[in-house]
mmCIF file of C-alpha atoms in Angstrom:
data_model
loop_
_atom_site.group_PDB
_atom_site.id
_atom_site.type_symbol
_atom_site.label_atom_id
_atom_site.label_comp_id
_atom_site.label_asym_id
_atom_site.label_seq_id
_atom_site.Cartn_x
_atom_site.Cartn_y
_atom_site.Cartn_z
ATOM 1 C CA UNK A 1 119.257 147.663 153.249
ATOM 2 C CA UNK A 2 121.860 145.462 153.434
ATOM 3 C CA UNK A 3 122.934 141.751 151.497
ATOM 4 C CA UNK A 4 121.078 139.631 154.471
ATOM 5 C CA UNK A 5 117.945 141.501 154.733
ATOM 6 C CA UNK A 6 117.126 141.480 151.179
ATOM 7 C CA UNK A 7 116.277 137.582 151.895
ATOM 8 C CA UNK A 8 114.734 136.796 148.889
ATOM 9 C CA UNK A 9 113.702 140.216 147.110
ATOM 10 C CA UNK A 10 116.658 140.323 144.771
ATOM 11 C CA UNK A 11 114.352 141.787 142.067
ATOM 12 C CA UNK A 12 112.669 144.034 144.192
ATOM 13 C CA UNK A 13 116.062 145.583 145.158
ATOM 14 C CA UNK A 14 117.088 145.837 141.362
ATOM 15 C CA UNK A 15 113.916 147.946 140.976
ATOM 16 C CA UNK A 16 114.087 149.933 143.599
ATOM 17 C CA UNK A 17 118.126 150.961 142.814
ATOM 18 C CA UNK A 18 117.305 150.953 139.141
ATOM 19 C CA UNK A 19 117.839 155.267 139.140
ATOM 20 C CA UNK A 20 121.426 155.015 140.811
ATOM 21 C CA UNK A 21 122.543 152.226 138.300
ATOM 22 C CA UNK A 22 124.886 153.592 135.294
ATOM 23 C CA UNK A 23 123.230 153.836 131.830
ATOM 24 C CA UNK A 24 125.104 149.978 131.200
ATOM 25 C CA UNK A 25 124.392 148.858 134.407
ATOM 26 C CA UNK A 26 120.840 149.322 133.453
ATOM 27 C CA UNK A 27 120.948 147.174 130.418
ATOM 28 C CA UNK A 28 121.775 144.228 132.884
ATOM 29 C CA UNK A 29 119.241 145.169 135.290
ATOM 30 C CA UNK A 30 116.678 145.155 131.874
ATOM 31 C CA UNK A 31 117.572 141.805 130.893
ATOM 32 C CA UNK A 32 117.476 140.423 134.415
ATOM 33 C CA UNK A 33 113.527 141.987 134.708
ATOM 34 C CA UNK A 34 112.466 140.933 131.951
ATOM 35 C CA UNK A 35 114.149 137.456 131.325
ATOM 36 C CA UNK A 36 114.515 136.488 134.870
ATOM 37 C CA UNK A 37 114.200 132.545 134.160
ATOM 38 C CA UNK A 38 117.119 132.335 131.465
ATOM 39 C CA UNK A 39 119.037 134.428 133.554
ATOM 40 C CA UNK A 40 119.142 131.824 136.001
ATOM 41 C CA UNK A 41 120.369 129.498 133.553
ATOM 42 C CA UNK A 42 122.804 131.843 131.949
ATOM 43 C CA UNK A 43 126.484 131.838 132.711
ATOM 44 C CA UNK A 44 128.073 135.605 132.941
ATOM 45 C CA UNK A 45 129.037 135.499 129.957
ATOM 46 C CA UNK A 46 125.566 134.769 128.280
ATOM 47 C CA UNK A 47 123.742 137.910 130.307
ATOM 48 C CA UNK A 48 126.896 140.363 129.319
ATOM 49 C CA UNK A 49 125.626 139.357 125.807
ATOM 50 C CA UNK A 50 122.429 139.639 126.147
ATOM 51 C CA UNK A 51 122.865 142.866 127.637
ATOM 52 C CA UNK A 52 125.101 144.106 125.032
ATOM 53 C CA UNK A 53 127.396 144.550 128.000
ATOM 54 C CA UNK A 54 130.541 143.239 128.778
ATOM 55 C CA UNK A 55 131.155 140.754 131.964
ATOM 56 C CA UNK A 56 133.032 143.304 133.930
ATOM 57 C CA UNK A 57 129.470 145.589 133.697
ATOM 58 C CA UNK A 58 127.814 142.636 135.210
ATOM 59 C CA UNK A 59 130.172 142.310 138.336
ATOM 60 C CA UNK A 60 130.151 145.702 138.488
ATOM 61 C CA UNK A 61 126.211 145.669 138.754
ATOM 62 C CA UNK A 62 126.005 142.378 141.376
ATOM 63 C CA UNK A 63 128.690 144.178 143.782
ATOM 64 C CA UNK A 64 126.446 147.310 143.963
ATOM 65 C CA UNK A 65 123.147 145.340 144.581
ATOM 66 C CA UNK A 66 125.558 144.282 147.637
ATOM 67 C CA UNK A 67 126.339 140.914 146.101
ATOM 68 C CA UNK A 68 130.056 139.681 146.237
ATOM 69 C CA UNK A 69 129.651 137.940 142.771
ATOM 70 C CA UNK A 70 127.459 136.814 139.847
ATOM 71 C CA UNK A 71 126.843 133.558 141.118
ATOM 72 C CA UNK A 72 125.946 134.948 144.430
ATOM 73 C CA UNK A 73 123.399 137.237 142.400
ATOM 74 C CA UNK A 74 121.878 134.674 140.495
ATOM 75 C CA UNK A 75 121.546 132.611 143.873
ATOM 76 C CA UNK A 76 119.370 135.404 145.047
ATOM 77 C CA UNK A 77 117.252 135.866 142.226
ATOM 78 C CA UNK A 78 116.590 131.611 141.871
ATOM 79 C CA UNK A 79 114.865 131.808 144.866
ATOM 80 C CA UNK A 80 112.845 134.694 143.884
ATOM 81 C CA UNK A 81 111.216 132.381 141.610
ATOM 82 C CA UNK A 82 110.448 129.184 142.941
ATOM 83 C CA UNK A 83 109.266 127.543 146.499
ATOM 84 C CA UNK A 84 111.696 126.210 148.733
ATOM 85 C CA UNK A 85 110.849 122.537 147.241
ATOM 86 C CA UNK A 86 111.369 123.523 144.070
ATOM 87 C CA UNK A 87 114.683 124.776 144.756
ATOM 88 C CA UNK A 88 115.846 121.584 145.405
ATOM 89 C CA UNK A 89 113.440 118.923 143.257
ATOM 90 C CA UNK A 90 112.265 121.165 140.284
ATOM 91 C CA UNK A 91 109.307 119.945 139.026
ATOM 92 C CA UNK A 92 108.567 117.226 141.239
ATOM 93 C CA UNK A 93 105.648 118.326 143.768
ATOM 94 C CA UNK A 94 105.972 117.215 147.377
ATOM 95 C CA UNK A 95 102.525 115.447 146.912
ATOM 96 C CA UNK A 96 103.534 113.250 144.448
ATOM 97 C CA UNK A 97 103.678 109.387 145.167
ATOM 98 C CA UNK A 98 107.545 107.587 144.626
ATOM 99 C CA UNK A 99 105.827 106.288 141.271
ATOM 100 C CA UNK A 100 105.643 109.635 139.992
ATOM 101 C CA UNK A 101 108.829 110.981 141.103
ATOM 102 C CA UNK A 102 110.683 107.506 139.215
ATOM 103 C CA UNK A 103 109.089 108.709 136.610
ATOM 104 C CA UNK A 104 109.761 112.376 136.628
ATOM 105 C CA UNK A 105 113.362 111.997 137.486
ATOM 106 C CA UNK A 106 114.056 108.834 134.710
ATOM 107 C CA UNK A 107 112.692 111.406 132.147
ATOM 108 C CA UNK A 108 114.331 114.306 133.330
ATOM 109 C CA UNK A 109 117.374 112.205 132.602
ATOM 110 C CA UNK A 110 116.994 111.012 129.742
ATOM 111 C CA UNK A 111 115.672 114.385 128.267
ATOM 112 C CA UNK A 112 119.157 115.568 129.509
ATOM 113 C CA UNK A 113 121.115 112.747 127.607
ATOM 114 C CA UNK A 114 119.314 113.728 124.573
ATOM 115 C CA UNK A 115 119.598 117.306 124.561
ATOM 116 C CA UNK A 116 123.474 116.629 124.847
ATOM 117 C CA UNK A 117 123.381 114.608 121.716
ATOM 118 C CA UNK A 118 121.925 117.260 120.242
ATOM 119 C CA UNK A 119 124.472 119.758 121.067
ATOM 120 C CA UNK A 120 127.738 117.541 120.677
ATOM 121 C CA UNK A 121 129.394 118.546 117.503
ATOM 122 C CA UNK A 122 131.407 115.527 116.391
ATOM 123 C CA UNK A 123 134.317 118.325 115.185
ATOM 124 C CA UNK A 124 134.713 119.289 118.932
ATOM 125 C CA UNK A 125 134.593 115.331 119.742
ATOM 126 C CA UNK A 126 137.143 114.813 117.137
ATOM 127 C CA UNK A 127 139.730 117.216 118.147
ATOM 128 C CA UNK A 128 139.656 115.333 121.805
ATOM 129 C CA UNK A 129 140.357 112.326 120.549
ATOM 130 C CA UNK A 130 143.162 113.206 118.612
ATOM 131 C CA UNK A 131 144.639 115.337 121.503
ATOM 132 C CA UNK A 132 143.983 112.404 123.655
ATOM 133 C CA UNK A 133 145.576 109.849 121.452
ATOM 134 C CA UNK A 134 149.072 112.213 120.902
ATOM 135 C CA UNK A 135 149.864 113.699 124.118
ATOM 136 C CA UNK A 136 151.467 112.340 126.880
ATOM 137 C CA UNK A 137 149.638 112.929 129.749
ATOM 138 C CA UNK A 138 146.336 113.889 130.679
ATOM 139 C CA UNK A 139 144.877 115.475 133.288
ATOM 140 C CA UNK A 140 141.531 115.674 134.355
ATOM 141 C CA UNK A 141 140.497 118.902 136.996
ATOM 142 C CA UNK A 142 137.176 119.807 138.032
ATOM 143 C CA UNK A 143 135.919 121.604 141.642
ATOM 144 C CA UNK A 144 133.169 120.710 143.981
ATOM 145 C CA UNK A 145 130.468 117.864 142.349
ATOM 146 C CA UNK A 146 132.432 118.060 138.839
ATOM 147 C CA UNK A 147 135.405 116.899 140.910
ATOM 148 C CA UNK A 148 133.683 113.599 141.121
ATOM 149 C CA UNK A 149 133.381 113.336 137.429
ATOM 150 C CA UNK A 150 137.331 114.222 136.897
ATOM 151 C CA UNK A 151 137.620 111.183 139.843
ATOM 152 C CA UNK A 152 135.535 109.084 137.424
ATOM 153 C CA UNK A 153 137.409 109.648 133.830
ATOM 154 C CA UNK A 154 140.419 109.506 136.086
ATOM 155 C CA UNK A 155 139.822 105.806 136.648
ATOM 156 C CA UNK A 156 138.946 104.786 133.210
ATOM 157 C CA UNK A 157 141.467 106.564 131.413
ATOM 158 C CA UNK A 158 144.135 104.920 133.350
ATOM 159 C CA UNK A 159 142.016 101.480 132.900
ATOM 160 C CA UNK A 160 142.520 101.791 129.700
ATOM 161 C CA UNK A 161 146.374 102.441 129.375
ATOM 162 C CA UNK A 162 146.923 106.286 129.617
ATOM 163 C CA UNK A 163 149.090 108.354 131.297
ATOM 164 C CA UNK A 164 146.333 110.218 133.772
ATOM 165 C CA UNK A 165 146.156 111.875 136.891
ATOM 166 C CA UNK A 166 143.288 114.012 138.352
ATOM 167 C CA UNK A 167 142.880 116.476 141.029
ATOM 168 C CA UNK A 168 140.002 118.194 142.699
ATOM 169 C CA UNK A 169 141.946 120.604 145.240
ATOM 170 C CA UNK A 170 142.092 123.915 144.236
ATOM 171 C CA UNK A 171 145.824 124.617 144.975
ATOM 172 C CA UNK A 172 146.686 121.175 143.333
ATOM 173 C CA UNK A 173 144.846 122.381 140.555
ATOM 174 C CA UNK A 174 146.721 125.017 139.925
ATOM 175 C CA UNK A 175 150.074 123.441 140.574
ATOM 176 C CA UNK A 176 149.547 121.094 138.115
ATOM 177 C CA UNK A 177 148.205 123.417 135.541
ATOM 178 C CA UNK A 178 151.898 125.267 136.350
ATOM 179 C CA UNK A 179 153.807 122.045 135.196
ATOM 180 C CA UNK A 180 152.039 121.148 132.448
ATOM 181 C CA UNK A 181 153.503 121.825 128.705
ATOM 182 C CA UNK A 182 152.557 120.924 125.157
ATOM 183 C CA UNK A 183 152.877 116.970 125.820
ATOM 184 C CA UNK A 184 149.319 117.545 127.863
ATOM 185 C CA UNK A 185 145.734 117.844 127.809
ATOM 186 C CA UNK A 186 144.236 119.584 130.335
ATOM 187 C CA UNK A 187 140.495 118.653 130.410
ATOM 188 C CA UNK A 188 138.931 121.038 132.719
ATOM 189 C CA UNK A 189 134.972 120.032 133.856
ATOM 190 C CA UNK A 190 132.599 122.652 134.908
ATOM 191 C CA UNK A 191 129.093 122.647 135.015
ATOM 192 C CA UNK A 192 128.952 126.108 134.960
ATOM 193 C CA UNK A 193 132.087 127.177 132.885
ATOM 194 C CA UNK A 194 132.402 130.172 135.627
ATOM 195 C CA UNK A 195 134.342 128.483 138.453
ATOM 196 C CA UNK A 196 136.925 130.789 139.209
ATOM 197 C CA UNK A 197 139.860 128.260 140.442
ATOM 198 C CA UNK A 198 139.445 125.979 137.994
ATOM 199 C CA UNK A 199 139.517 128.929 135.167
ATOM 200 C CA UNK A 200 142.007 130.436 136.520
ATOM 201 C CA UNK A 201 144.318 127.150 136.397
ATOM 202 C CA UNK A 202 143.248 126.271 132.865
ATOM 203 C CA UNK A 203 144.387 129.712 131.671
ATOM 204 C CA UNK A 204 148.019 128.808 133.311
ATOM 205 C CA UNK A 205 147.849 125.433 131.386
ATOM 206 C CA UNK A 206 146.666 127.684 128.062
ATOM 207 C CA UNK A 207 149.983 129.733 128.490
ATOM 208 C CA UNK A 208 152.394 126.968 128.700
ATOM 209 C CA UNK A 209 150.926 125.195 125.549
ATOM 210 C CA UNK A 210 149.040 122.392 126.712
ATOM 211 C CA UNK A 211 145.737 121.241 125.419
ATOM 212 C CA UNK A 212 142.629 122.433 126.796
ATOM 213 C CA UNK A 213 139.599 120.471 126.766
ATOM 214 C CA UNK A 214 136.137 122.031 128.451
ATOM 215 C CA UNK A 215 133.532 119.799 129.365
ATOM 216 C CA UNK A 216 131.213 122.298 130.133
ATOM 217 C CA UNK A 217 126.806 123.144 130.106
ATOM 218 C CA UNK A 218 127.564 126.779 129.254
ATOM 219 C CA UNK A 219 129.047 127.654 125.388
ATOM 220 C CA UNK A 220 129.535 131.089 125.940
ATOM 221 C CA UNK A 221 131.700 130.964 129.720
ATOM 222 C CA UNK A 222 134.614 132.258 130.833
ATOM 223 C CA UNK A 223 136.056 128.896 130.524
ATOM 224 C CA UNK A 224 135.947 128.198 127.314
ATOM 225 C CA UNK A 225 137.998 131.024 125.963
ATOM 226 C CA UNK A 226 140.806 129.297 126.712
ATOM 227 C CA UNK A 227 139.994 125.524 124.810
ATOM 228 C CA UNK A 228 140.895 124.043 121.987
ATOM 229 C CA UNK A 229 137.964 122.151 121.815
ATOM 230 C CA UNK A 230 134.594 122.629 124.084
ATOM 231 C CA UNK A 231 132.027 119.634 124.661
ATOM 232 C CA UNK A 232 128.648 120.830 125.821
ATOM 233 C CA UNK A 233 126.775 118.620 128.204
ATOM 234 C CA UNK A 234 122.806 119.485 128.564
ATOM 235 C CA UNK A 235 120.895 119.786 132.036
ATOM 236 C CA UNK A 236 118.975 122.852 133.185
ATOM 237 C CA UNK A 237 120.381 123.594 136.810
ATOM 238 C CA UNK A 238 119.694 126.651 138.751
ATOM 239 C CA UNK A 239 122.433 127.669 141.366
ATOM 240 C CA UNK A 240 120.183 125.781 144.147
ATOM 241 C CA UNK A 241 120.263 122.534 141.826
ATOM 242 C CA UNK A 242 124.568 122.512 141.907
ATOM 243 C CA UNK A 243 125.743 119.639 141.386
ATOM 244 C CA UNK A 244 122.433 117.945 140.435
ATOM 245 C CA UNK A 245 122.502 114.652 139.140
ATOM 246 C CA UNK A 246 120.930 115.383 135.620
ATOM 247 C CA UNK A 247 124.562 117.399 135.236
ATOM 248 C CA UNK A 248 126.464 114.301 136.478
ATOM 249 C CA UNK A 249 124.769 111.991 134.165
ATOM 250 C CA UNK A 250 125.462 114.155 130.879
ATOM 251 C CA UNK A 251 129.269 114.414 131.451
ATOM 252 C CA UNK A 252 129.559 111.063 131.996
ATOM 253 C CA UNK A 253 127.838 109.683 129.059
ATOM 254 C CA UNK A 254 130.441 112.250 127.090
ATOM 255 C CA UNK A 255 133.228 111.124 129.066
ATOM 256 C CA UNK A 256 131.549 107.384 127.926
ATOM 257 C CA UNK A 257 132.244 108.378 124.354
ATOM 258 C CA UNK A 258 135.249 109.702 124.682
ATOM 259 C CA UNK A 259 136.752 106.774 126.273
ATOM 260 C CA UNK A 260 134.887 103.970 123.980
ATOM 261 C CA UNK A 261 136.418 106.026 120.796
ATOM 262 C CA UNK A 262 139.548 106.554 121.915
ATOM 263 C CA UNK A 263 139.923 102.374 122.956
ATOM 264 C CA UNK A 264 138.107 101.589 119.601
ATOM 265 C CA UNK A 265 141.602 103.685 117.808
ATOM 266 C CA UNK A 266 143.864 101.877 119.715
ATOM 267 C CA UNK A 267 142.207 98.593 120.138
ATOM 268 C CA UNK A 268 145.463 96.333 121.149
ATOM 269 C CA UNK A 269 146.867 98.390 123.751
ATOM 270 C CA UNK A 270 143.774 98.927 125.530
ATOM 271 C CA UNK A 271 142.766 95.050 125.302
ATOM 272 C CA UNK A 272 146.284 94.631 127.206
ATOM 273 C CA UNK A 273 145.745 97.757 129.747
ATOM 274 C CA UNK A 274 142.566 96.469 130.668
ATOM 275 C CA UNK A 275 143.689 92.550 131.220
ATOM 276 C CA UNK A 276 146.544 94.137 133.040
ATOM 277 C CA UNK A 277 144.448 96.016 135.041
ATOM 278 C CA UNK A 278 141.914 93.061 135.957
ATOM 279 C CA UNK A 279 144.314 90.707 136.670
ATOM 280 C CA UNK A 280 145.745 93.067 139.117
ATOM 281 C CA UNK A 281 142.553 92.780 141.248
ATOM 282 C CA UNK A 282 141.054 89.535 140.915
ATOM 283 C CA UNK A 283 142.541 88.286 143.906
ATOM 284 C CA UNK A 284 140.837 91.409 146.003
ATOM 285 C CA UNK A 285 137.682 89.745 145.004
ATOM 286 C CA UNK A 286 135.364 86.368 146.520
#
């Protein structure tokens, strides 16, 4: 059987390979059986340690299910568990009136803003302002719907006086990560922590000294071994939910905090970036 007529039986094909897998191979398989729902929340890095495994065991175990990657994997297996509507709206039914969907989505939100409260550690927070405040430059990266985020901090970072630059191209990524140095901050924006160009350009920018900053829903990801500080954002997203909105909100309201505490530690400069800045549009406007 191969990857496209498996459709969605991704847990039917783990059982019925579950004699050819290796002895750790079968850990993962355990752990994905048995805990299917986390695993659809978990980065790589959480199911390797849930399995007792390491992440190279879990590749290992995708690729021979026929899979050309975790993320592929856990694609497969998210829509083993829930309708097509689902896949997209989570809990919102199809039958439910616009009222109810409002509602739904506003507290879906707002459950998500909370939960990142919760999980913010104002250590982490502290060691990005100070990096902020000292270095030179700073450069915000992030792929796919977390490039729209780096687009936003972009703008209000550089509103508010700083030296900062974003990109969202994979090869620019990279290229930039190559030039960077000590007098940087690298804040690198994931949802997932897993995204292969973006960690492999933060680990160039790790090497030549700059600081790393993850913004990031996933503690334990590939990403994060290379930061100097991590800032968890909180929003439940399943592989068919990328880029859902829920995960834009929460990085914005950190990249909200991050932005009104660095201005608040260097009030006068900001005061003068920002008049600067608005002056040099008001005639754009009626």
């Amino acid at each position: 059987m191969n990857k496209q007529s498996m459709g969605t039986k991704a847990l039917l094909w783990i059982e019925s390979n579950y004699t050819s897998l290796t002895k750790a191979e079968k850990k993962v398989a355990d752990v994905v059986l048995n805990d299917t729902e986390k695993v659809v929340y978990s980065s790589i890095t959480d199911l390797a340690e849930m399995a007792s495994t390491g992440e190279t065991t879990v590749l290992r175990f995708c690729r021979k299910l026929g899979f050309r990657g975790y993320q592929e994997f856990k694609l497969a297996v998210a829509q083993d568990l829930v309708s097509p509507s689902e896949n997209v709206h989570g809990a919102i039914d199809e039958n439910d009136k616009l009222g109810e969907i409002a509602q739904k989505i506003t507290a879906s939100n707002s459950q998500a803003l909370k939960d990142t409260m919760s999980l913010l550690q104002e250590k982490e927070l502290n060691k990005t302002v100070d990096a902020l405040l000292s270095k030179k430059r700073i450069f915000f990266f992030g792929v796919g719907s977390s490039g729209v985020t780096a687009i936003d901090a972009h703008y209000r970072f550089m509103r508010l006086g700083f030296q900062a630059a974003h990109a969202v191209d994979a090869h620019i990524i990279a290229m930039n990560c190559a030039l960077t140095g000590p007098d940087d901050v690298v804040v690198g924006i994931s949802t997932s922590g897993s995204t292969k160009d973006l960690v492999d350009a933060v680990r160039i920018a790790h090497e030549n000294g700059a600081t790393i900053v993850c913004l990031t829903n996933h503690a334990r990801s590939p990403i994060t071994q290379y930061a100097d500080a991590v800032l968890l954002a909180s929003s439940k997203e399943t592989p068919l939910q990328g880029g859902a909105f829920a995960s834009k909100i929460a990085q914005i309201h950190i990249l909200d905090i991050l932005s009104t505490a660095v201005a608040l530690r260097r009030k006068e400069e900001t005061f003068k970036a920002i008049e600067k800045t608005t002056k040099s549009v008001v005639s754009k406007l009626y």
